[in-house]
Amino acid sequence: MEYKNISLLNRALDATNMRQETVSSNIANVNTPGYKAKRVEFESVLQQAMDGTGLRKTNERHFGVSGHNDVTAKIKAQEGNRVGENGNNVAIDTEMAELAANSIHYQALVSQTSAQYNMLRSVLR
């Protein structure tokens, strides 16, 4: 039996964990010359899979998404930040805001996951 909601919630939790690590790495490297901030993309990949606008996987060796199980977070270099004299583009204010938003997002996902398991537990009783 497949539980798509729980599977997607778990993938979203994995993405928020990856985002936490990425933002923490950005903050840790705020003074590292030449460091480029990174961002985690998950929601856009999920939206493309849901809309059917992303690449479709028709063979195991192809790139793309064949179903909700293939939706995974990706780390990409952040574009658009002002680059400092040392080549670093980390904006500490942006990173702290991202950290706070990610924490709220994580708490919401944990709450939703708990609710899904509670409904499943209720059905099993």
CSV table of C-alpha atoms in Angstrom, one decimal:
chain,number,residue,atom,x,y,z
A,1,MET,CA,0.0,0.0,0.0
A,2,GLU,CA,1.4,3.4,-1.0
A,3,TYR,CA,0.9,6.5,1.0
A,4,LYS,CA,1.7,9.4,-1.3
A,5,ASN,CA,1.0,12.2,1.2
A,6,ILE,CA,3.4,10.7,3.8
A,7,SER,CA,6.0,10.0,1.1
A,8,LEU,CA,5.8,13.6,-0.1
A,9,LEU,CA,5.9,15.0,3.4
A,10,ASN,CA,9.0,12.9,4.1
A,11,ARG,CA,10.7,14.3,1.0
A,12,ALA,CA,9.7,17.8,2.0
A,13,LEU,CA,11.2,17.2,5.5
A,14,ASP,CA,14.4,15.9,3.8
A,15,ALA,CA,14.5,19.1,1.7
A,16,THR,CA,14.1,21.3,4.8
A,17,ASN,CA,16.9,19.4,6.5
A,18,MET,CA,19.1,20.0,3.4
A,19,ARG,CA,18.0,23.7,3.4
A,20,GLN,CA,19.0,24.0,7.1
A,21,GLU,CA,22.5,22.5,6.3
A,22,THR,CA,22.9,24.7,3.3
A,23,VAL,CA,21.9,28.0,5.1
A,24,SER,CA,24.2,27.0,8.0
A,25,SER,CA,27.0,26.5,5.5
A,26,ASN,CA,26.3,29.9,3.9
A,27,ILE,CA,26.4,31.5,7.4
A,28,ALA,CA,29.6,29.7,8.3
A,29,ASN,CA,31.3,31.0,5.1
A,30,VAL,CA,30.1,34.6,5.3
A,31,ASN,CA,33.7,35.8,5.5
A,32,THR,CA,35.3,33.2,3.2
A,33,PRO,CA,36.8,34.9,0.1
A,34,GLY,CA,35.2,33.7,-3.2
A,35,TYR,CA,32.4,31.7,-1.5
A,36,LYS,CA,29.1,31.7,-3.4
A,37,ALA,CA,25.9,31.3,-1.4
A,38,LYS,CA,23.8,28.2,-2.3
A,39,ARG,CA,20.0,27.6,-2.2
A,40,VAL,CA,17.9,24.5,-2.1
A,41,GLU,CA,15.2,24.0,-4.7
A,42,PHE,CA,12.4,21.7,-3.8
A,43,GLU,CA,9.1,23.4,-4.1
A,44,SER,CA,9.6,24.4,-7.8
A,45,VAL,CA,10.6,20.8,-8.7
A,46,LEU,CA,7.6,19.5,-6.9
A,47,GLN,CA,5.3,22.0,-8.7
A,48,GLN,CA,6.8,21.0,-12.1
A,49,ALA,CA,6.1,17.3,-11.3
A,50,MET,CA,2.5,18.1,-10.2
A,51,ASP,CA,1.9,20.3,-13.3
A,52,GLY,CA,3.5,17.9,-15.6
A,53,THR,CA,5.8,20.7,-17.0
A,54,GLY,CA,9.0,19.0,-15.8
A,55,LEU,CA,11.0,16.5,-17.8
A,56,ARG,CA,9.3,13.1,-17.9
A,57,LYS,CA,11.4,9.9,-17.3
A,58,THR,CA,10.5,7.3,-19.8
A,59,ASN,CA,13.5,5.0,-19.1
A,60,GLU,CA,15.5,4.2,-16.0
A,61,ARG,CA,18.6,5.8,-17.4
A,62,HIS,CA,16.9,9.1,-18.2
A,63,PHE,CA,16.9,12.2,-16.1
A,64,GLY,CA,13.5,13.6,-15.0
A,65,VAL,CA,10.6,12.7,-12.9
A,66,SER,CA,8.4,9.6,-13.4
A,67,GLY,CA,6.3,10.1,-10.2
A,68,HIS,CA,6.2,11.7,-6.8
A,69,ASN,CA,9.0,9.3,-5.6
A,70,ASP,CA,11.5,11.0,-7.9
A,71,VAL,CA,11.0,14.5,-6.6
A,72,THR,CA,14.1,15.4,-4.7
A,73,ALA,CA,15.7,18.7,-3.5
A,74,LYS,CA,18.6,20.2,-5.5
A,75,ILE,CA,21.3,22.6,-4.3
A,76,LYS,CA,22.0,25.4,-6.7
A,77,ALA,CA,24.2,28.5,-6.6
A,78,GLN,CA,22.3,31.6,-5.5
A,79,GLU,CA,22.0,34.3,-8.2
A,80,GLY,CA,21.4,38.0,-7.8
A,81,ASN,CA,23.2,38.8,-4.5
A,82,ARG,CA,25.7,41.7,-4.5
A,83,VAL,CA,29.3,40.3,-4.6
A,84,GLY,CA,31.6,41.9,-2.1
A,85,GLU,CA,35.2,42.9,-2.6
A,86,ASN,CA,36.4,39.5,-1.7
A,87,GLY,CA,34.1,37.7,-4.2
A,88,ASN,CA,31.7,36.5,-1.5
A,89,ASN,CA,28.0,37.0,-2.1
A,90,VAL,CA,26.6,35.8,1.2
A,91,ALA,CA,24.2,38.3,2.8
A,92,ILE,CA,23.9,37.5,6.5
A,93,ASP,CA,20.5,39.2,6.8
A,94,THR,CA,19.1,37.1,4.0
A,95,GLU,CA,20.5,33.9,5.5
A,96,MET,CA,19.1,34.6,9.0
A,97,ALA,CA,15.6,35.3,7.4
A,98,GLU,CA,15.9,32.1,5.4
A,99,LEU,CA,16.9,30.2,8.6
A,100,ALA,CA,13.8,31.5,10.4
A,101,ALA,CA,11.5,30.7,7.5
A,102,ASN,CA,12.9,27.2,7.2
A,103,SER,CA,12.4,26.6,10.9
A,104,ILE,CA,8.7,27.6,10.6
A,105,HIS,CA,8.3,25.5,7.5
A,106,TYR,CA,9.9,22.5,9.2
A,107,GLN,CA,7.5,22.8,12.2
A,108,ALA,CA,4.5,22.9,9.8
A,109,LEU,CA,5.7,19.8,8.0
A,110,VAL,CA,6.3,17.9,11.3
A,111,SER,CA,2.7,18.9,12.3
A,112,GLN,CA,1.3,17.7,9.0
A,113,THR,CA,3.3,14.4,9.1
A,114,SER,CA,2.1,13.8,12.7
A,115,ALA,CA,-1.5,14.4,11.6
A,116,GLN,CA,-1.2,12.0,8.7
A,117,TYR,CA,0.1,9.2,11.0
A,118,ASN,CA,-2.6,10.0,13.6
A,119,MET,CA,-5.3,9.6,10.8
A,120,LEU,CA,-3.7,6.3,9.8
A,121,ARG,CA,-3.5,5.1,13.4
A,122,SER,CA,-7.2,6.0,13.8
A,123,VAL,CA,-8.2,4.0,10.8
A,124,LEU,CA,-6.2,1.0,12.0
A,125,ARG,CA,-8.0,1.0,15.3
